[in-house]
Amino acid sequence: MRSFVYVALLLVSLTNAAPGPAKPCVHKVKEDIPSPIGWVKGGPAPSDATIELRIALPQPNFAELERHLYEVSDPFHERYGQHLSQAEVEALVTPHPESIHTVNEWLASHGLYEDDLARSPAKDWVRVKVPVSLAEEMMDTKYYVWVNEKDGNTIIRTTKYSVPENVHGHVDLIQPTTLFSTLRGMDTTFRISEASPEAGASLATAPPINIPSASGGKVDASCNSTITITCIQQLYNAVGFKPSGKNGNHIGITGYLEQFANFEDLQSFFADQRPDALNSTFEVIPINGGLNNQTLDEAGAEANLDTQFAFGLTFPIPRTFYTTGGSPPFIPDAGTPTNSNEPYTDWLDFILNHPNPPQTISTSYADDEQTVPVSFAERVCNGFAQLGARGVSLTFSSGDGGVGDGDPNPATQQCFSNDGRNVTRFIPLFPPACPFVTAVGGTIHVPETAVDFSGGGFSNVFTRPSYQNAAVTKFLDKLPKGTYAGLFNPAGRAIPDVAAQADLFKIFLSGIPISIGGTSAAAPTFASIISLLNDARLSAGKPSLGFLNPLLYALQATSPKAFNDITVGNNPGCGTPGFNATEGWDAITGLGTPNFGVLKELVLKNFEL
């Protein structure tokens, strides 16, 4: 009897434990955006097209990393310059084990296991290549081919995606999904030099221009029509400084969108402006299949501008050109239909995993901030913070559309909000809007005035960081009441931080001297000044400057001679005159342009003069 009862109970237990019909997986919306302005929805994406999903896991200790970043970047803090190691930074952004486990289980439920995945060193990013059909199943979504109205480029995207409820809190974002950006270079003017030999001779014999802050108080008159290495050295008080080149200092330039830096053009530039650098070159590091083709007809104006001036100004400091492959456009009938994320995330992955990145890195590429999902912008910005904590200074061009989008032509600017309301709004750029990078605006002529295309304004994503409060509040207080009310966010991170010359730069392109401009000239110019300052500090046994902004704003308040204040000019856009340059910080030239001589004394004497 006892045996019968036991067997009966066992059968009941097994029956109750037997698996029934699988419970449906309940998804919860992770992101849902309006149809993006400037893009037309086409047909469904090919189900067998391959996309690489990038899954961001939460970084629960990022606030602690941010605390460290600000302490080691504040010139008046006892920890100033005590940058974190790569291992220390990675430890502060590593996800909670539960997040890693939950995401692993979700991926495994779709047949994706460890061998299929690529992880960042901190395990806060997971990458996996999947067909569109599987991505749609995983995220309960539908991908379409979207066409850009301006250039006809196409990308595979969706405007809404979800993840299972139990996964929702363990994932910050997944891309490519809602990212409708158009990464582009910032060179806005491009023309063959037209100065005649007679005109050049006339300028060469004209008396120099008196500028009290310049080296020797004088700048060659020719700098009003052509900017050269000598002009920058004179104007920013850097004549005569000779960097070591052997103290561990290093400068980097990023290149995207098949912009190739030409070695032969570099030698022509050196022969013309920096003869002592002749026969020297730079290291090329390809990322994600990046190339640097060397036929003259493939030389890139953006890449040549950035490398010729940055590497000419900082010679003999070791230098690297990072050429990153991949670009957002997707061509449905391509032989290998693979759609990528924005390529600067591939560069960021690489440089964060580098044990010894350059102390100074300049980038002249950006997107309209509103085309970048907030979750993605915040996560990429956090990556820049990680570099800053490790002692890397990052400069970005502030943009070439004034207060409008990156389009330098006011007639075709699209100054409408991308949030479904379609209201007129100033358009800042990202990454310059990230508070952990230094945004560089532009000037022109001698004495300097703001160049009218200089990007500036206020972020709609990032709030104003504390290091900007005093300087930016003074600017806002001076604006006439109601000026551009509703067109910008006065509580946002303010752009730019600083400025430098941005037009009439003489470079060599495909063997020909040309004149070119844009804040793409200003960013590598300012980065070069920072690299020279780093050289002086490293030679004196001091650490690199790292994340610059807390230092820059502190110096403007305590040592105003460190910057040349720009008070003339404005940056029109969106059918308005834009903002005016004014005394102190302004939303077109920031704190002003650098005075290297003063800055060098400050950074060598612990900021006390």
Coordinates of C-alpha atoms in Angstrom, one line a residue:
M1 CA 0.0 0.0 0.0
R2 CA 2.8 2.4 1.0
S3 CA 4.5 1.6 -2.3
F4 CA 1.4 2.3 -4.3
V5 CA 0.9 5.7 -2.5
Y6 CA 4.5 6.6 -3.1
V7 CA 4.3 5.8 -6.8
A8 CA 1.0 7.7 -7.1
L9 CA 2.5 10.8 -5.5
L10 CA 5.6 10.6 -7.7
L11 CA 3.4 10.4 -10.8
V12 CA 1.4 13.4 -9.7
S13 CA 4.7 15.3 -9.0
L14 CA 6.1 14.4 -12.4
T15 CA 2.8 15.4 -14.1
N16 CA 2.8 18.8 -12.4
A17 CA 6.5 19.3 -13.3
A18 CA 6.1 18.3 -16.9
P19 CA 6.7 21.3 -19.3
G20 CA 3.6 22.8 -20.7
P21 CA 3.3 25.1 -23.7
A22 CA 6.2 27.7 -23.7
K23 CA 5.1 31.0 -22.2
P24 CA 5.2 33.8 -24.7
C25 CA 8.2 36.1 -24.3
V26 CA 6.9 39.5 -23.2
H27 CA 8.8 42.4 -24.7
K28 CA 9.1 45.9 -23.3
V29 CA 9.8 48.9 -25.6
K30 CA 13.3 50.2 -25.2
E31 CA 13.3 53.0 -27.6
D32 CA 10.6 54.6 -29.8
I33 CA 11.3 57.7 -31.9
P34 CA 9.3 59.8 -34.4
S35 CA 10.1 59.4 -38.1
P36 CA 13.4 61.2 -38.6
I37 CA 13.5 64.5 -40.5
G38 CA 15.3 64.2 -43.8
W39 CA 14.8 60.5 -44.2
V40 CA 12.2 58.6 -46.3
K41 CA 11.1 55.1 -45.3
G42 CA 11.6 52.6 -48.1
G43 CA 10.8 48.9 -48.3
P44 CA 11.5 46.2 -45.7
A45 CA 15.2 45.5 -45.2
P46 CA 16.5 42.3 -46.8
S47 CA 16.0 39.5 -44.2
D48 CA 19.4 37.9 -44.9
A49 CA 21.4 41.2 -44.8
T50 CA 23.9 41.1 -42.0
I51 CA 24.0 43.8 -39.3
E52 CA 26.3 44.0 -36.3
L53 CA 24.3 44.6 -33.1
R54 CA 26.1 46.6 -30.4
I55 CA 24.6 45.9 -27.0
A56 CA 25.5 48.3 -24.2
L57 CA 25.2 46.9 -20.7
P58 CA 24.7 49.4 -17.8
Q59 CA 27.8 50.9 -16.1
P60 CA 26.6 51.0 -12.4
N61 CA 29.8 52.7 -11.1
F62 CA 30.1 55.4 -13.8
A63 CA 29.3 58.2 -11.3
E64 CA 32.4 57.1 -9.4
L65 CA 34.5 57.2 -12.5
E66 CA 33.1 60.7 -13.2
R67 CA 34.1 61.8 -9.6
H68 CA 37.7 60.5 -10.3
L69 CA 37.7 62.3 -13.7
Y70 CA 36.8 65.7 -12.2
E71 CA 39.3 65.3 -9.3
V72 CA 42.3 64.5 -11.5
S73 CA 41.3 67.3 -14.0
D74 CA 40.8 70.1 -11.5
P75 CA 44.0 72.1 -11.3
F76 CA 43.2 73.1 -7.7
H77 CA 42.5 69.6 -6.5
E78 CA 45.2 67.7 -4.6
R79 CA 44.7 64.8 -7.1
Y80 CA 45.3 66.9 -10.2
G81 CA 47.2 64.9 -12.8
Q82 CA 46.9 61.6 -11.0
H83 CA 45.3 59.9 -14.0
L84 CA 43.8 56.4 -13.7
S85 CA 45.2 53.4 -15.4
Q86 CA 43.4 51.4 -18.1
A87 CA 42.6 48.7 -15.6
E88 CA 41.3 51.1 -13.0
V89 CA 39.0 52.7 -15.6
E90 CA 37.7 49.4 -16.8
A91 CA 37.0 48.3 -13.3
L92 CA 34.7 51.3 -12.9
V93 CA 32.6 50.7 -16.0
T94 CA 32.3 46.9 -15.6
P95 CA 28.6 45.8 -15.5
H96 CA 27.1 43.9 -12.6
P97 CA 27.5 40.1 -13.0
E98 CA 23.7 39.8 -13.1
S99 CA 23.5 42.0 -16.2
I100 CA 26.2 39.9 -18.0
H101 CA 24.4 36.7 -17.1
T102 CA 20.9 37.9 -18.1
V103 CA 22.1 39.2 -21.5
N104 CA 24.1 36.0 -22.1
E105 CA 20.9 33.9 -21.4
W106 CA 18.9 36.1 -23.8
L107 CA 21.4 35.8 -26.6
A108 CA 21.7 32.0 -26.0
S109 CA 18.0 31.6 -26.3
H110 CA 18.5 32.9 -29.9
G111 CA 21.4 30.5 -30.6
L112 CA 24.1 33.0 -29.9
Y113 CA 26.9 31.8 -27.7
E114 CA 30.3 33.0 -26.5
D115 CA 32.1 32.1 -29.7
D116 CA 29.7 34.3 -31.6
L117 CA 30.2 37.4 -29.4
A118 CA 32.9 40.1 -29.2
R119 CA 33.2 41.9 -25.9
S120 CA 34.9 45.1 -24.8
P121 CA 37.6 44.6 -22.1
A122 CA 35.2 45.8 -19.4
K123 CA 32.4 43.6 -20.8
D124 CA 30.2 46.7 -21.0
W125 CA 29.7 46.3 -24.7
V126 CA 28.7 43.1 -26.6
R127 CA 28.9 42.9 -30.4
V128 CA 27.3 40.2 -32.5
K129 CA 26.7 39.8 -36.2
V130 CA 23.2 38.6 -37.1
P131 CA 20.9 38.5 -40.1
V132 CA 18.2 41.2 -40.1
S133 CA 15.5 38.4 -39.6
L134 CA 17.1 37.3 -36.3
A135 CA 17.5 40.9 -35.1
E136 CA 13.8 41.5 -35.8
E137 CA 12.9 38.4 -33.8
M138 CA 15.2 39.3 -30.9
M139 CA 13.9 42.9 -30.6
D140 CA 10.3 42.4 -31.8
T141 CA 10.8 45.0 -34.5
K142 CA 10.9 45.5 -38.2
Y143 CA 13.8 47.0 -40.1
Y144 CA 13.4 49.1 -43.2
V145 CA 15.7 50.7 -45.8
W146 CA 15.6 54.5 -45.2
V147 CA 16.8 57.0 -47.9
N148 CA 18.5 60.3 -47.0
E149 CA 16.7 63.1 -48.9
K150 CA 19.9 65.1 -49.3
D151 CA 22.4 62.7 -50.7
G152 CA 20.4 59.5 -51.5
N153 CA 22.4 57.4 -49.1
T154 CA 20.4 54.5 -47.6
I155 CA 20.6 52.8 -44.2
I156 CA 18.8 49.9 -42.5
R157 CA 17.1 51.2 -39.4
T158 CA 13.9 50.9 -37.3
T159 CA 12.2 53.6 -35.2
K160 CA 11.1 51.3 -32.4
Y161 CA 12.6 48.2 -30.7
S162 CA 11.9 46.2 -27.6
V163 CA 13.7 43.6 -25.4
P164 CA 12.2 41.0 -23.1
E165 CA 11.0 42.3 -19.8
N166 CA 13.6 40.5 -17.8
V167 CA 16.4 41.9 -20.0
H168 CA 15.1 45.5 -20.1
G169 CA 17.0 46.8 -17.1
H170 CA 20.2 45.0 -18.0
V171 CA 20.6 46.8 -21.4
D172 CA 21.2 50.5 -21.9
L173 CA 20.8 50.5 -25.7
I174 CA 21.1 48.4 -28.9
Q175 CA 22.4 49.8 -32.2
P176 CA 22.0 50.0 -35.1
T177 CA 18.3 50.6 -34.5
T178 CA 17.3 54.3 -34.1
L179 CA 20.5 56.0 -35.1
F180 CA 19.8 58.2 -38.1
S181 CA 23.0 60.2 -38.2
T182 CA 25.2 61.5 -41.0
L183 CA 28.8 61.7 -39.8
R184 CA 30.7 64.3 -41.9
G185 CA 33.9 66.3 -41.9
M186 CA 33.8 69.9 -40.9
D187 CA 35.8 71.6 -43.7
T188 CA 33.4 74.2 -45.0
T189 CA 35.5 76.2 -47.6
F190 CA 37.7 74.7 -50.3
R191 CA 39.2 76.7 -53.1
I192 CA 42.4 76.8 -55.2
S193 CA 44.7 79.6 -54.1
E194 CA 44.2 82.6 -56.3
A195 CA 46.9 85.0 -54.9
S196 CA 49.2 86.2 -57.6
P197 CA 53.0 86.4 -57.2
E198 CA 52.8 90.2 -57.2
A199 CA 50.1 90.1 -54.5
G200 CA 52.2 87.7 -52.4
A201 CA 55.3 89.9 -52.8
S202 CA 53.3 92.9 -51.7
L203 CA 52.0 91.2 -48.6
A204 CA 55.4 89.8 -47.8
T205 CA 56.9 93.3 -47.6
A206 CA 53.9 94.9 -45.8
P207 CA 54.7 95.9 -42.2
P208 CA 53.8 93.3 -39.5
I209 CA 50.6 93.6 -37.5
N210 CA 51.0 94.6 -33.9
I211 CA 49.3 92.1 -31.5
P212 CA 50.4 92.5 -27.9
S213 CA 49.8 88.8 -27.1
A214 CA 51.7 87.5 -30.1
S215 CA 55.3 86.3 -30.1
G216 CA 57.3 89.5 -30.2
G217 CA 54.1 91.4 -30.4
K218 CA 53.9 91.1 -34.2
V219 CA 52.3 88.9 -36.8
D220 CA 53.2 88.9 -40.5
A221 CA 50.7 90.9 -42.6
S222 CA 50.4 87.9 -45.0
C223 CA 48.5 86.0 -42.3
N224 CA 45.5 88.1 -43.1
S225 CA 45.2 86.3 -46.4
T226 CA 47.0 83.0 -45.9
I227 CA 47.5 81.0 -42.7
T228 CA 50.7 79.0 -42.4
I229 CA 52.6 77.3 -39.6
T230 CA 54.5 80.5 -39.0
C231 CA 51.3 82.5 -38.6
I232 CA 50.0 80.1 -35.9
Q233 CA 53.3 80.2 -34.1
Q234 CA 53.4 84.0 -34.1
L235 CA 49.7 84.6 -33.4
Y236 CA 49.6 82.2 -30.5
N237 CA 53.0 83.1 -29.0
A238 CA 54.7 79.8 -29.7
V239 CA 57.7 81.0 -31.8
G240 CA 60.9 79.4 -30.6
F241 CA 59.5 76.5 -28.6
K242 CA 61.2 73.2 -29.5
P243 CA 59.4 70.1 -28.3
S244 CA 61.5 67.1 -27.2
G245 CA 59.9 64.4 -29.3
K246 CA 61.6 61.8 -27.0
N247 CA 59.7 62.2 -23.7
G248 CA 56.8 59.9 -24.4
N249 CA 54.5 62.7 -25.8
H250 CA 52.3 61.7 -28.7
I251 CA 49.5 63.3 -30.8
G252 CA 46.8 61.6 -32.8
I253 CA 44.4 62.6 -35.6
T254 CA 41.3 60.6 -36.5
G255 CA 40.1 60.0 -40.1
Y256 CA 36.8 58.6 -41.4
L257 CA 34.7 58.2 -44.5
E258 CA 37.7 57.2 -46.7
Q259 CA 39.6 60.4 -46.1
F260 CA 43.2 59.5 -46.9
A261 CA 46.2 61.5 -45.6
N262 CA 48.8 61.7 -48.4
F263 CA 52.5 61.3 -47.6
E264 CA 53.6 63.1 -50.8
D265 CA 51.4 66.1 -50.1
L266 CA 52.8 66.1 -46.6
Q267 CA 56.4 66.4 -47.9
S268 CA 55.3 69.3 -50.2
F269 CA 53.7 71.0 -47.2
F270 CA 56.9 70.5 -45.1
A271 CA 59.1 71.8 -47.9
D272 CA 56.9 74.9 -48.1
Q273 CA 56.3 75.6 -44.4
R274 CA 58.4 73.3 -42.2
P275 CA 61.6 72.3 -44.0
D276 CA 63.2 70.9 -40.8
A277 CA 60.5 68.2 -40.9
L278 CA 61.2 67.1 -44.4
N279 CA 61.4 63.3 -44.9
S280 CA 59.7 62.7 -41.5
T281 CA 56.3 61.0 -41.6
F282 CA 53.6 59.6 -39.3
E283 CA 52.3 56.2 -38.3
V284 CA 49.1 54.9 -39.8
I285 CA 46.9 52.7 -37.7
P286 CA 43.9 51.1 -39.6
I287 CA 40.8 50.3 -37.6
N288 CA 37.9 48.2 -38.9
G289 CA 39.4 47.8 -42.3
G290 CA 40.4 51.5 -42.7
L291 CA 42.6 52.4 -45.6
N292 CA 45.0 55.2 -46.4
N293 CA 45.4 54.9 -50.2
Q294 CA 48.3 56.9 -51.5
T295 CA 47.4 57.8 -55.1
L296 CA 47.4 61.6 -55.3
D297 CA 43.9 61.8 -56.7
E298 CA 42.6 60.0 -53.6
A299 CA 44.1 62.5 -51.2
G300 CA 41.5 63.8 -48.8
A301 CA 41.1 67.5 -48.1
E302 CA 40.0 66.9 -44.6
A303 CA 42.7 64.4 -43.8
N304 CA 45.4 66.4 -45.4
L305 CA 44.4 69.6 -43.5
D306 CA 44.3 67.8 -40.2
T307 CA 47.6 66.0 -40.5
Q308 CA 49.6 68.7 -42.3
F309 CA 48.9 71.4 -39.7
A310 CA 48.8 69.2 -36.6
F311 CA 52.0 67.3 -37.5
G312 CA 53.7 70.4 -38.8
L313 CA 53.0 72.4 -35.7
T314 CA 54.1 69.7 -33.3
F315 CA 57.2 68.3 -35.1
P316 CA 59.1 66.2 -33.9
I317 CA 56.5 64.9 -31.5
P318 CA 55.5 61.3 -32.6
R319 CA 52.2 61.3 -34.4
T320 CA 49.6 58.8 -35.6
F321 CA 46.8 59.0 -38.1
Y322 CA 43.9 56.6 -37.3
T323 CA 42.0 55.6 -40.4
T324 CA 38.7 54.0 -39.5
G325 CA 36.7 52.0 -42.1
G326 CA 33.0 51.7 -42.3
S327 CA 30.3 54.3 -42.8
P328 CA 26.6 54.3 -42.1
P329 CA 25.2 54.1 -45.7
F330 CA 23.9 50.7 -46.7
I331 CA 23.5 49.7 -50.3
P332 CA 20.9 46.9 -50.6
D333 CA 22.3 45.4 -53.7
A334 CA 25.9 45.4 -52.6
G335 CA 27.8 42.1 -52.8
T336 CA 28.4 42.0 -49.1
P337 CA 25.4 43.8 -47.6
T338 CA 26.7 44.7 -44.1
N339 CA 25.4 47.8 -42.4
S340 CA 27.6 49.4 -39.7
N341 CA 27.1 51.8 -36.8
E342 CA 28.8 55.2 -36.8
P343 CA 32.5 54.5 -37.4
Y344 CA 33.7 56.7 -34.5
T345 CA 32.4 54.0 -32.1
D346 CA 34.8 51.5 -33.8
W347 CA 37.6 54.0 -33.2
L348 CA 36.5 54.5 -29.6
D349 CA 36.5 50.7 -29.0
F350 CA 40.0 50.5 -30.3
I351 CA 41.5 53.5 -28.4
L352 CA 39.9 52.5 -25.1
N353 CA 41.5 49.1 -25.5
H354 CA 44.9 50.7 -26.2
P355 CA 47.3 50.5 -23.3
N356 CA 49.1 53.7 -24.2
P357 CA 46.9 56.1 -26.3
P358 CA 48.2 59.5 -27.5
Q359 CA 47.9 62.3 -24.9
T360 CA 46.2 64.6 -27.4
I361 CA 43.7 63.5 -30.1
S362 CA 41.8 65.7 -32.5
T363 CA 38.7 64.9 -34.5
S364 CA 37.0 67.0 -37.2
Y365 CA 33.9 64.9 -37.8
A366 CA 30.4 65.2 -36.2
D367 CA 26.7 64.7 -36.4
D368 CA 23.7 66.9 -35.7
E369 CA 23.1 66.2 -32.0
Q370 CA 19.4 65.6 -32.6
T371 CA 20.1 62.7 -35.0
V372 CA 21.9 60.8 -32.3
P373 CA 19.6 58.9 -29.8
V374 CA 20.1 60.3 -26.3
S375 CA 21.1 56.8 -25.0
F376 CA 23.7 56.5 -27.7
A377 CA 25.1 60.0 -27.2
E378 CA 25.3 59.5 -23.4
R379 CA 27.1 56.2 -23.8
V380 CA 29.7 57.4 -26.4
C381 CA 30.2 60.5 -24.2
N382 CA 30.9 58.2 -21.2
G383 CA 33.6 56.6 -23.4
F384 CA 35.3 59.9 -23.9
A385 CA 35.2 60.4 -20.1
Q386 CA 37.1 57.1 -19.7
L387 CA 39.8 58.5 -22.0
G388 CA 39.9 61.8 -20.1
A389 CA 40.4 59.9 -16.8
R390 CA 43.4 58.2 -18.3
G391 CA 45.0 61.5 -19.2
V392 CA 43.9 62.0 -22.8
S393 CA 42.9 65.4 -24.2
L394 CA 40.2 65.2 -26.9
T395 CA 39.4 68.1 -29.2
F396 CA 36.4 68.2 -31.6
S397 CA 35.4 70.8 -34.2
S398 CA 32.4 72.8 -33.0
G399 CA 30.7 72.8 -36.5
D400 CA 30.5 74.9 -39.6
G401 CA 26.9 75.9 -39.7
G402 CA 26.8 78.7 -37.1
V403 CA 23.9 78.0 -34.8
G404 CA 22.3 75.9 -37.5
D405 CA 23.1 72.3 -38.4
G406 CA 26.4 71.2 -39.9
D407 CA 25.3 72.4 -43.4
P408 CA 27.5 75.5 -44.1
N409 CA 24.8 76.8 -46.6
P410 CA 22.2 78.8 -44.6
A411 CA 19.7 78.3 -47.5
T412 CA 19.6 74.5 -47.1
Q413 CA 19.9 74.2 -43.3
Q414 CA 17.2 72.2 -41.6
C415 CA 16.6 73.9 -38.3
F416 CA 13.6 71.9 -37.1
S417 CA 13.4 69.7 -34.0
N418 CA 13.6 66.0 -34.7
D419 CA 11.2 65.1 -31.8
G420 CA 8.0 65.0 -33.8
R421 CA 7.1 68.6 -33.1
N422 CA 9.0 70.1 -36.1
V423 CA 9.5 73.4 -34.4
T424 CA 12.4 75.7 -35.3
R425 CA 15.4 75.0 -33.1
F426 CA 19.1 75.7 -33.2
I427 CA 21.1 72.6 -34.0
P428 CA 24.2 71.8 -31.9
L429 CA 26.5 69.0 -33.0
F430 CA 27.6 65.8 -31.3
P431 CA 30.3 64.9 -30.1
P432 CA 31.2 68.6 -29.5
A433 CA 28.1 68.7 -27.2
C434 CA 29.6 66.0 -24.9
P435 CA 30.9 67.8 -21.7
F436 CA 33.9 65.5 -21.6
V437 CA 35.5 66.8 -24.8
T438 CA 36.9 70.2 -25.8
A439 CA 34.8 71.9 -28.5
V440 CA 36.8 74.2 -30.7
G441 CA 35.2 77.1 -32.6
G442 CA 36.8 79.3 -35.2
T443 CA 38.3 82.8 -35.9
I444 CA 39.7 84.6 -38.9
H445 CA 42.1 87.4 -39.7
V446 CA 44.6 89.4 -37.6
P447 CA 43.5 90.8 -35.2
E448 CA 41.2 87.9 -34.8
T449 CA 37.5 88.1 -35.1
A450 CA 34.9 85.2 -34.9
V451 CA 34.5 83.5 -38.3
D452 CA 30.8 83.5 -39.2
F453 CA 30.4 79.7 -39.7
S454 CA 31.8 78.8 -36.3
G455 CA 29.4 76.3 -34.7
G456 CA 28.1 77.3 -31.3
G457 CA 25.2 77.1 -28.9
F458 CA 23.7 74.9 -26.3
S459 CA 23.1 71.1 -26.1
N460 CA 19.6 69.8 -25.9
V461 CA 20.9 66.5 -24.4
F462 CA 23.6 67.3 -21.9
T463 CA 23.1 69.8 -19.0
R464 CA 25.6 72.5 -18.4
P465 CA 28.6 71.1 -16.4
S466 CA 29.6 73.0 -13.2
Y467 CA 33.0 74.1 -14.7
Q468 CA 31.0 76.3 -17.2
N469 CA 28.6 77.8 -14.7
A470 CA 30.3 81.1 -13.9
A471 CA 31.5 81.9 -17.5
V472 CA 28.3 80.9 -19.3
T473 CA 25.9 82.5 -16.8
K474 CA 27.7 85.8 -17.4
F475 CA 27.1 85.4 -21.2
L476 CA 23.4 84.5 -20.7
D477 CA 22.9 87.4 -18.4
K478 CA 24.2 89.8 -21.1
L479 CA 21.7 88.5 -23.7
P480 CA 18.8 90.9 -24.3
K481 CA 15.7 89.4 -22.5
G482 CA 13.8 87.0 -24.8
T483 CA 16.6 86.7 -27.3
Y484 CA 15.9 83.6 -29.3
A485 CA 13.5 82.3 -26.7
G486 CA 12.6 78.7 -27.4
L487 CA 15.3 78.3 -30.0
F488 CA 18.0 77.0 -27.6
N489 CA 18.3 75.4 -24.2
P490 CA 20.0 77.9 -21.9
A491 CA 20.6 75.1 -19.3
G492 CA 22.5 73.0 -21.8
R493 CA 26.2 72.3 -22.1
A494 CA 27.6 75.3 -23.9
I495 CA 29.6 75.2 -27.1
P496 CA 32.4 75.9 -27.9
D497 CA 35.0 75.9 -25.1
V498 CA 37.8 77.6 -27.0
A499 CA 38.7 78.7 -30.6
A500 CA 41.5 79.0 -33.1
Q501 CA 42.1 80.2 -36.6
A502 CA 39.7 78.4 -39.0
D503 CA 40.0 79.8 -42.5
L504 CA 42.5 80.5 -45.3
F505 CA 44.8 77.6 -44.3
K506 CA 47.4 76.8 -47.0
I507 CA 47.8 73.1 -47.5
F508 CA 48.7 70.8 -50.3
L509 CA 46.1 68.5 -51.9
S510 CA 46.9 66.2 -54.8
G511 CA 50.1 68.0 -55.4
I512 CA 48.5 71.5 -55.6
P513 CA 48.6 74.3 -52.9
I514 CA 45.1 75.2 -52.0
S515 CA 43.3 77.4 -49.4
I516 CA 40.9 75.7 -47.1
G517 CA 38.9 76.4 -44.0
G518 CA 36.5 75.2 -41.4
T519 CA 36.5 74.4 -37.7
S520 CA 38.2 71.3 -39.0
A521 CA 41.3 73.6 -39.1
A522 CA 40.7 75.0 -35.7
A523 CA 40.5 71.7 -33.8
P524 CA 43.9 70.3 -34.9
T525 CA 45.4 73.7 -34.4
F526 CA 44.2 74.0 -30.8
A527 CA 45.1 70.3 -30.2
S528 CA 48.7 71.1 -31.4
I529 CA 49.0 73.8 -28.8
I530 CA 47.9 71.4 -26.2
S531 CA 50.4 68.8 -27.4
L532 CA 53.1 71.4 -27.1
L533 CA 52.0 72.1 -23.5
N534 CA 52.0 68.4 -22.8
D535 CA 55.5 68.2 -24.2
A536 CA 56.7 71.0 -21.8
R537 CA 55.1 69.2 -18.8
L538 CA 56.4 65.8 -19.7
S539 CA 59.9 67.1 -20.1
A540 CA 59.5 68.7 -16.6
G541 CA 58.5 65.4 -15.1
K542 CA 54.8 66.4 -14.9
P543 CA 51.8 64.3 -16.2
S544 CA 49.8 65.2 -19.3
L545 CA 47.0 67.7 -19.0
G546 CA 44.2 65.1 -19.7
F547 CA 40.6 66.3 -19.7
L548 CA 41.1 70.0 -20.4
N549 CA 37.8 71.8 -19.7
P550 CA 38.0 72.2 -15.9
L551 CA 41.5 73.7 -16.3
L552 CA 40.5 76.0 -19.2
Y553 CA 37.6 77.6 -17.4
A554 CA 39.6 77.9 -14.2
L555 CA 42.4 79.7 -16.0
Q556 CA 40.0 82.0 -17.8
A557 CA 38.8 83.1 -14.4
T558 CA 42.2 83.4 -12.7
S559 CA 44.6 84.1 -15.5
P560 CA 42.7 85.8 -18.4
K561 CA 45.9 86.5 -20.3
A562 CA 46.1 82.8 -21.1
F563 CA 43.5 83.4 -23.8
N564 CA 43.0 86.0 -26.5
D565 CA 39.5 87.2 -25.9
I566 CA 37.5 87.5 -29.2
T567 CA 34.8 90.2 -29.0
V568 CA 33.9 90.8 -32.7
G569 CA 31.7 88.6 -34.9
N570 CA 28.6 86.4 -34.9
N571 CA 27.5 83.0 -36.2
P572 CA 24.3 83.2 -38.2
G573 CA 22.1 80.3 -38.9
C574 CA 18.5 79.1 -38.9
G575 CA 17.4 82.5 -40.3
T576 CA 18.9 84.4 -37.4
P577 CA 22.1 86.4 -36.8
G578 CA 23.2 83.8 -34.3
F579 CA 25.1 84.7 -31.2
N580 CA 27.6 87.6 -30.9
A581 CA 31.2 87.3 -29.8
T582 CA 31.6 89.3 -26.6
E583 CA 33.9 89.8 -23.6
G584 CA 34.5 86.6 -21.8
W585 CA 33.0 83.3 -22.9
D586 CA 30.6 83.4 -25.8
A587 CA 28.7 80.9 -28.0
I588 CA 30.9 81.3 -31.0
T589 CA 34.6 81.5 -29.8
G590 CA 34.2 80.1 -26.3
L591 CA 37.0 81.4 -24.0
G592 CA 39.0 82.6 -26.9
T593 CA 42.2 81.5 -28.6
P594 CA 45.3 80.2 -26.8
N595 CA 48.4 82.2 -25.7
F596 CA 50.9 79.4 -25.6
G597 CA 53.6 81.4 -23.9
V598 CA 51.4 82.3 -20.9
L599 CA 49.8 78.8 -20.8
K600 CA 53.2 77.2 -20.8
E601 CA 54.3 79.2 -17.7
L602 CA 51.0 78.4 -16.0
V603 CA 51.1 74.6 -16.6
L604 CA 54.8 74.4 -15.5
K605 CA 54.3 76.5 -12.3
N606 CA 51.2 74.7 -11.1
F607 CA 48.9 77.4 -12.5
E608 CA 50.3 80.2 -10.4
L609 CA 51.7 83.4 -12.0

